[in-house]
XYZ file of C-alpha atoms in Angstrom:
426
model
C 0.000 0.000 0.000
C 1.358 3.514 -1.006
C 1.157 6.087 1.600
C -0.580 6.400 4.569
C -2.463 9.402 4.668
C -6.082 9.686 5.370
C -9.154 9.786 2.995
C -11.320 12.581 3.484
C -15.321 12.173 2.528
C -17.513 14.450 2.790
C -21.016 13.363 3.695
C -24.244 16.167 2.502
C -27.627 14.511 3.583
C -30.508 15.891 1.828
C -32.011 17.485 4.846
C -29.016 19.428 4.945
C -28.402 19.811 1.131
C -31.980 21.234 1.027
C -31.065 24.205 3.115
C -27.843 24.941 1.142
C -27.821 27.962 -1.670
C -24.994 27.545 -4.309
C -23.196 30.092 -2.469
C -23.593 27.889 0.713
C -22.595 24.612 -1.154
C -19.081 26.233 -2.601
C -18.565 27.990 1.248
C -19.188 24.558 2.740
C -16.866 22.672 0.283
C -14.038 25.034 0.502
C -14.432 24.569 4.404
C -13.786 21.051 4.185
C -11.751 20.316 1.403
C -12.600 17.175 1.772
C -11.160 14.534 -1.210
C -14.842 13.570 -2.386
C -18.485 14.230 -1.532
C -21.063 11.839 -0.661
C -24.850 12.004 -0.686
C -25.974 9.156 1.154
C -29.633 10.203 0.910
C -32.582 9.073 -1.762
C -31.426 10.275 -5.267
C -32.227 14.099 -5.374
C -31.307 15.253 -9.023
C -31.276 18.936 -7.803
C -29.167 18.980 -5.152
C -26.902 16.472 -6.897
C -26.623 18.689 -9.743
C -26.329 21.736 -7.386
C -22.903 19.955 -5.661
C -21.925 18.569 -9.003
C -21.908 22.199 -10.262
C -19.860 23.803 -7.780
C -17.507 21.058 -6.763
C -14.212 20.031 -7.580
C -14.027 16.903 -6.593
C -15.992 13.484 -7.462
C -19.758 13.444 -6.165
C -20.730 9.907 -5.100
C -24.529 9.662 -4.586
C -24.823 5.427 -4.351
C -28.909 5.736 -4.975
C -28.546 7.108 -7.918
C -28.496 5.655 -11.375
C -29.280 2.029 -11.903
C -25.861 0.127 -10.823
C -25.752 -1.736 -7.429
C -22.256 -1.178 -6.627
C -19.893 1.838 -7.084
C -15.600 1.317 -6.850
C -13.249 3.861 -6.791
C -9.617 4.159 -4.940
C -7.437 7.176 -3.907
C -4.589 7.420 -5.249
C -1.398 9.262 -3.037
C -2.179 12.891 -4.331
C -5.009 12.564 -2.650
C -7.574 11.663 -6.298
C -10.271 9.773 -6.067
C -11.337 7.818 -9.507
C -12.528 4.752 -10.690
C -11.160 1.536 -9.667
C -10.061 0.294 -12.526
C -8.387 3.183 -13.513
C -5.466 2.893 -10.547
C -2.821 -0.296 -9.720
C -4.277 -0.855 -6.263
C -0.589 -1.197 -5.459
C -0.124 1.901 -5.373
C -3.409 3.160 -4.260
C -3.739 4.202 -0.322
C -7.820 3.578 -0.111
C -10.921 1.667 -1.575
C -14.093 3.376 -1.487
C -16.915 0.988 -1.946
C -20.415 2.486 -1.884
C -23.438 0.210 -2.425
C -26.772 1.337 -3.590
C -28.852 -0.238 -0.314
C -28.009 -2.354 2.869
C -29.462 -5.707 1.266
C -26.456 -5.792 -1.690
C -24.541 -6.237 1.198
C -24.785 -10.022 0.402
C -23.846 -10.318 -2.830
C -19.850 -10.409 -1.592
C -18.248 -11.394 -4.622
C -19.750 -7.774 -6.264
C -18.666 -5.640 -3.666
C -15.394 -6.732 -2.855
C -12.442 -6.745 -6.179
C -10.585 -10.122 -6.716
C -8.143 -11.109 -8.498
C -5.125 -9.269 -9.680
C -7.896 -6.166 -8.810
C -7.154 -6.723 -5.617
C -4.858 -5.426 -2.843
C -3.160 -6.398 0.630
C -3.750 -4.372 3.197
C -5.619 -2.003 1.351
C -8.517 0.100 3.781
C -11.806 -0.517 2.482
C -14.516 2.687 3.368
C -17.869 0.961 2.596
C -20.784 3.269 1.985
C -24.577 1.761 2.672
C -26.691 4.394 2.328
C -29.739 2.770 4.302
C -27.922 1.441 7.175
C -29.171 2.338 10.708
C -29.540 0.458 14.076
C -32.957 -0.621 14.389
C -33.978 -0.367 18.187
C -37.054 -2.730 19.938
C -38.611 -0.514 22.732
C -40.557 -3.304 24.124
C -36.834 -5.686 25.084
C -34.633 -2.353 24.837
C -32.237 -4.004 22.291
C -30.799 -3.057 19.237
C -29.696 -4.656 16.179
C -27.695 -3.678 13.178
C -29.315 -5.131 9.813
C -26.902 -7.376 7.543
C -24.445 -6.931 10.353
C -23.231 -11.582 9.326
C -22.608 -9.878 6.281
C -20.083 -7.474 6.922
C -18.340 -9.760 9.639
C -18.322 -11.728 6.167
C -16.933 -9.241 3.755
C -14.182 -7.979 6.975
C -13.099 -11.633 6.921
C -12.645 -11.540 3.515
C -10.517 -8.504 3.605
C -6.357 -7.920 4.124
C -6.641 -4.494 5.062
C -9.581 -2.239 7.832
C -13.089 -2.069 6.846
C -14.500 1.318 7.447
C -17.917 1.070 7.750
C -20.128 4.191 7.049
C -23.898 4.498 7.903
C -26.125 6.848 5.698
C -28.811 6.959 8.211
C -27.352 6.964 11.206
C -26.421 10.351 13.176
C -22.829 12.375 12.412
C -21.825 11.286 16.299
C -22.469 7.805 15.995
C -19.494 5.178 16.223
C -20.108 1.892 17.744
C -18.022 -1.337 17.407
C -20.483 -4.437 16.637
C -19.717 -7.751 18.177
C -20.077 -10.769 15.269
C -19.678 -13.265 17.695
C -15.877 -14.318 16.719
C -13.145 -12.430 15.796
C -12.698 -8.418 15.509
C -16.063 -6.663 15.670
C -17.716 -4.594 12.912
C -17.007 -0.539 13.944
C -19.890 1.504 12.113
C -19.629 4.859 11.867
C -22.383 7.533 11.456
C -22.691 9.701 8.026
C -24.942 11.970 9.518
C -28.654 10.869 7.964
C -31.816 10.323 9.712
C -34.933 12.021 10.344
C -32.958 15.039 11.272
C -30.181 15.476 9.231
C -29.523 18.515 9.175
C -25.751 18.385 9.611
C -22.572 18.280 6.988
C -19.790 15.467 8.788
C -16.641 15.248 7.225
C -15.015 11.438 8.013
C -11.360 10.695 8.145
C -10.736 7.449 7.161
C -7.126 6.662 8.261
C -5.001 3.841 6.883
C -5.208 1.630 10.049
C -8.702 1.884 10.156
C -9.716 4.524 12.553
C -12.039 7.253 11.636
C -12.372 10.712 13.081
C -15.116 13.093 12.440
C -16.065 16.950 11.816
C -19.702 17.793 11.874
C -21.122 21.235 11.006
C -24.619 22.470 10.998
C -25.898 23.518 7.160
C -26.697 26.854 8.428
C -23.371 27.645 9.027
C -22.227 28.154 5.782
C -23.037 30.611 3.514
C -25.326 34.391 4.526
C -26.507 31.555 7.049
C -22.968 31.329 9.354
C -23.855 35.264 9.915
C -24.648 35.983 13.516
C -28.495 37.005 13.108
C -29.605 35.976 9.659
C -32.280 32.950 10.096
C -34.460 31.729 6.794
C -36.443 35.727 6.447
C -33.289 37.971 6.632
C -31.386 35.354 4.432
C -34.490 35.965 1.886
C -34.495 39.443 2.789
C -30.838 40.001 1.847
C -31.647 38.149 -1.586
C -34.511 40.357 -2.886
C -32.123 43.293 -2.346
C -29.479 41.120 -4.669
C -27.351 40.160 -1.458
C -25.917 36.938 -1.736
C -22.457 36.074 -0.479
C -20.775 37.526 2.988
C -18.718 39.520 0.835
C -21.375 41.641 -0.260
C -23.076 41.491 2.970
C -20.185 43.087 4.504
C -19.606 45.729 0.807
C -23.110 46.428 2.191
C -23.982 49.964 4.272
C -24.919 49.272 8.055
C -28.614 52.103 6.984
C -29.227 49.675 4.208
C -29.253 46.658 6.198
C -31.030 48.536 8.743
C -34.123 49.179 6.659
C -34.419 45.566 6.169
C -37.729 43.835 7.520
C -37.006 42.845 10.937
C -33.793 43.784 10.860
C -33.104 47.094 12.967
C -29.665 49.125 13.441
C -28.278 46.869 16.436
C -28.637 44.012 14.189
C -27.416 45.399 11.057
C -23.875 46.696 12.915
C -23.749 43.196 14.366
C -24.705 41.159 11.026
C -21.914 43.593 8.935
C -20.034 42.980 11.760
C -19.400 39.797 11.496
C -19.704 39.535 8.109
C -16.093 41.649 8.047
C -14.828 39.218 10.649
C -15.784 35.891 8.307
C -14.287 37.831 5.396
C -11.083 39.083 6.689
C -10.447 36.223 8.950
C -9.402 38.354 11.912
C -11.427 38.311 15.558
C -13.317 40.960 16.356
C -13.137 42.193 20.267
C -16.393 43.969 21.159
C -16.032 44.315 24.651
C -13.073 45.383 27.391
C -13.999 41.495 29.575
C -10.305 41.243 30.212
C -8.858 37.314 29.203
C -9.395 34.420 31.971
C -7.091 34.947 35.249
C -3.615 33.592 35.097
C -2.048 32.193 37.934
C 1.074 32.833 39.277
C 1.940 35.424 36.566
C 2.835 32.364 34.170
C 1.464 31.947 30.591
C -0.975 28.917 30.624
C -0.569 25.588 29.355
C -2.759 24.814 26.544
C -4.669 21.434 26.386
C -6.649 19.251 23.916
C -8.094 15.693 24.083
C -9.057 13.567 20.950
C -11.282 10.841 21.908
C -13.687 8.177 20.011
C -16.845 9.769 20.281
C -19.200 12.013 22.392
C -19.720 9.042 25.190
C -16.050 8.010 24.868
C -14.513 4.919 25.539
C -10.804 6.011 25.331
C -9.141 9.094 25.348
C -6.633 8.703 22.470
C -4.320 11.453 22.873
C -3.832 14.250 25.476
C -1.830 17.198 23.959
C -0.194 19.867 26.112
C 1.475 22.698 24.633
C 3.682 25.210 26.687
C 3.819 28.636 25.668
C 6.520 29.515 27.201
C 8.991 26.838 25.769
C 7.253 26.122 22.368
C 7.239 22.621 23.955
C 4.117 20.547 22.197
C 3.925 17.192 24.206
C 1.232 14.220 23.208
C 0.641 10.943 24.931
C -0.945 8.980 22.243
C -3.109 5.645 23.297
C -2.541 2.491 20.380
C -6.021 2.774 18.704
C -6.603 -0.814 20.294
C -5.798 -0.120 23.861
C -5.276 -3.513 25.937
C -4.852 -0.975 28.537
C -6.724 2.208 28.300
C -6.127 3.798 31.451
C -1.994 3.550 30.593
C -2.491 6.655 28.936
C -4.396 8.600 31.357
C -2.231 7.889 34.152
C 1.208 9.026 31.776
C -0.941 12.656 31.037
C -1.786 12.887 34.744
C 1.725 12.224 35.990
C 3.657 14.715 33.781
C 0.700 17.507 33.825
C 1.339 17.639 37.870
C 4.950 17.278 37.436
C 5.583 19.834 35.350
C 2.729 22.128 35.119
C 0.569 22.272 38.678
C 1.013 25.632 39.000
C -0.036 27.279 35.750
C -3.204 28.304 33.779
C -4.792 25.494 31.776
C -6.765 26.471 29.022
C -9.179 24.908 26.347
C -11.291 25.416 23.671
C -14.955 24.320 24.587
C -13.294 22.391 27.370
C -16.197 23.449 29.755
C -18.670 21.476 27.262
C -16.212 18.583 26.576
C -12.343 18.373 27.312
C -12.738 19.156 31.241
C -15.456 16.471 31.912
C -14.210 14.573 29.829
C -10.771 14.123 31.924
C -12.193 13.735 35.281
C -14.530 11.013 34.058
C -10.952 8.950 32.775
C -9.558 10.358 35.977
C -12.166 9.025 38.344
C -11.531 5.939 36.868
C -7.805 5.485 35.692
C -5.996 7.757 38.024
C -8.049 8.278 41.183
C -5.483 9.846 43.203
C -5.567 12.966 40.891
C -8.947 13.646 40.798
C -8.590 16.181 43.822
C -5.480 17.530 42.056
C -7.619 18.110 39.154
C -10.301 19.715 40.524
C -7.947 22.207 42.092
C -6.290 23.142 38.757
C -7.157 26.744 37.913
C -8.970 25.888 34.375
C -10.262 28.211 31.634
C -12.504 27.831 28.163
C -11.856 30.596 25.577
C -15.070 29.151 23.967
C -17.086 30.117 26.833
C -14.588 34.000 27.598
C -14.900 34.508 23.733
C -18.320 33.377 22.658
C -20.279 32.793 25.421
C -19.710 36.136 27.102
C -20.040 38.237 23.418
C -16.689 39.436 23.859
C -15.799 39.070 20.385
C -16.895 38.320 17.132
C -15.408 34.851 15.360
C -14.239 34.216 11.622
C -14.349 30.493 12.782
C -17.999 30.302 14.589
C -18.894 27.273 12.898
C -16.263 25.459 14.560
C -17.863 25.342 17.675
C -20.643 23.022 15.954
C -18.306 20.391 16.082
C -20.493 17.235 17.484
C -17.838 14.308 16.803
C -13.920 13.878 18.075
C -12.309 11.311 16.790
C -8.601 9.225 16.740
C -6.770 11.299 14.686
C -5.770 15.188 15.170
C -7.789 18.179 13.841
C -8.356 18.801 10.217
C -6.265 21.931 10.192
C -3.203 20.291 11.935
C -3.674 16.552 9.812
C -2.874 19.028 6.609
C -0.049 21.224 7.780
């Protein structure tokens, strides 16, 4: 297998497509720059056609057409194509999407044979229709076809990514086939409320980690104050794109229906801030207390989900030395709480007496640690608690101290076993 660097799909359901203008759809892809696109939901020649028009890079929508099974690979530079048209040799993923859940049977279509074939090669299956099916009455669940893929992982050399069209962007769960290594399914964002865009990174060994983002967050929509009316509001006056938003004068906004002159400063506002890519303070709130005159310590956690079972990786950077430090769990752990104890001992040793801070670590990180602390590492849970902690999440957003060119990065629903998009790239 050539390379090792991760496949990027981009997943658009259709309750999300539906709320996306053109302008939205090219915002949203240049956001992710994701490798391909995926719409896992029924066939919808409009909003195909509407991605198709504005993207770059292949749109895979397995309902559509009349084929059962779709193949392509990605090649090293990061192109995905058909199948046949690269030596799996040198390929670094297979992306198998199947038109519904019960094809999932028909092994000797799905998976390629032969001197098609490759060791070790990741497989990212797509089945559009694929959700857990839950009985209220004995409060079990199931996974449809799930003898099936325990069949076509057997088959396999290399990881089978799993990827469920209907099940929610947050959703990764390993299924248990009764032998062997269990199934791991991972959500695409679909279902009854899909209203989210998920971008899955499908690593070589297997693991997946995952960016969601809400559809309104892209386009006149990711401006603070413009809901469904203003949005149309903005069009009927030929308003489109941020750009012109912010080109806009704050008296003409202000005459807008429903619209007023503290919300026009604040929509042009931030419109500037999206556009130019620099933070807006609005307020005097001074930053979060540091202690003992030290710059803080800045923390991140990558886990497997929003209910995690491991904490992959703590990373600590130190300000003050340029000093980035990362204890990174195996993605199997035979010992989970190896890697919690390791973070706790050198955080205490090193940096007791400083500043920690986070981003959105008051909804995630910080609970997050004392729940693996409680358990792994009980002896520094009071040490924990007495840590002087701070989210710039909560100072920057929560208190409208400033205005954000990266709001819709606090949507994010999903962590996952690999580091952020940004830092993956650089």
């Amino acid at each position: 297998m050539a390379g090792d660097s991760s496949f990027d799909l981009l997943s658009i359901p259709a309750h999300a497509g539906h709320r996306l203008s053109r302008t939205a759809i090219e915002d949203a892809l240049a956001y992710f720059d994701s490798d391909a696109v995926c719409l896992p939901g029924e066939f919808d020649p409009e909003l195909y056609g509407g991605v198709r028009k504005v993207a770059t890079v292949p749109v895979i929508a397995p309902r559509a057409g009349t084929g059962h099974v779709g193949h392509h690979r990605r090649t090293p530079e990061g192109e995905v194509v058909d199948q046949a048209a690269v030596d799996p040799t040198t390929a670094t993923h297979e992306l198998v999407s199947v038109r519904e859940r019960s094809v999932l049977s028909e092994i000797d279509e799905i998976l390629p044979n032969g001197e098609d074939a490759a060791e070790d090669l990741p497989t990212v299956l797509v089945v559009p229709d694929l959700a857990v099916q839950h009985d209220p009455t004995t409060l079990t669940a199931r996974l449809p076809h799930l003898d099936a893929l325990a069949e076509i992982r057997n088959v396999l050399s290399g990881p089978l990514i799993v990827l469920a069209g209907r099940q929610p962007a947050n959703y990764h769960h390993p299924w248990d086939t009764g032998g062997g290594e269990p199934v791991t399914v991972h959500g695409m964002g679909g279902g009854a409320d899909g209203s989210r865009l998920t971008l899955l990174s499908c690593t070589a060994s297997g693991a997946v980690a995952g960016e969601s983002v809400d559809a309104d967050s892209f386009g006149l929509r990711a401006i603070h104050g413009v809901g469904a009316k203003t949005e149309a509001s903005l069009h009927q006056q030929g308003i489109t794109t941020r750009s012109g938003l912010a080109e806009t004068p704050v008296a003409t906004l202000a005459d807008l229906s429903g619209v007023g002159r503290d919300s026009a400063e604040r929509m042009h506002a931030h419109a500037e801030v999206i556009e130019t890519g620099d933070p807006l303070r609005l307020t005097n709130v001074s930053l979060p207390a540091l202690r003992n005159g030290r710059q803080p310590i800045c923390l991140d956690i990558e886990t497997d989900g929003l209910s995690p079972t491991v904490v992959w990786q703590f990373g600590i950077y130190d300000p003050e030395t340029d000093e980035y430090t990362a204890f990174i769990e195996d993605e199997t752990p035979s010992e989970p709480g190896r890697n919690v104890r390791q973070f706790c001992d050198h955080l205490f040793a090193s940096h007791a007496e400083r500043t920690i801070l986070t981003w959105n670590g008051d909804g995630f990180d910080y609970p997050v640690i004392e729940q693996f602390v409680r358990q792994h590492a009980p002896e520094y849970v009071e040490a924990w608690q007495d840590l002087w902690k701070h989210d710039l999440y909560s100072w920057g957003c929560g208190t409208g101290t400033r205005s954000s060119p990266a709001g819709r990065t606090n949507s994010t629903t999903w962590r996952g076993p690999s580091a952020t998009r940004a830092a993956r790239r650089d």
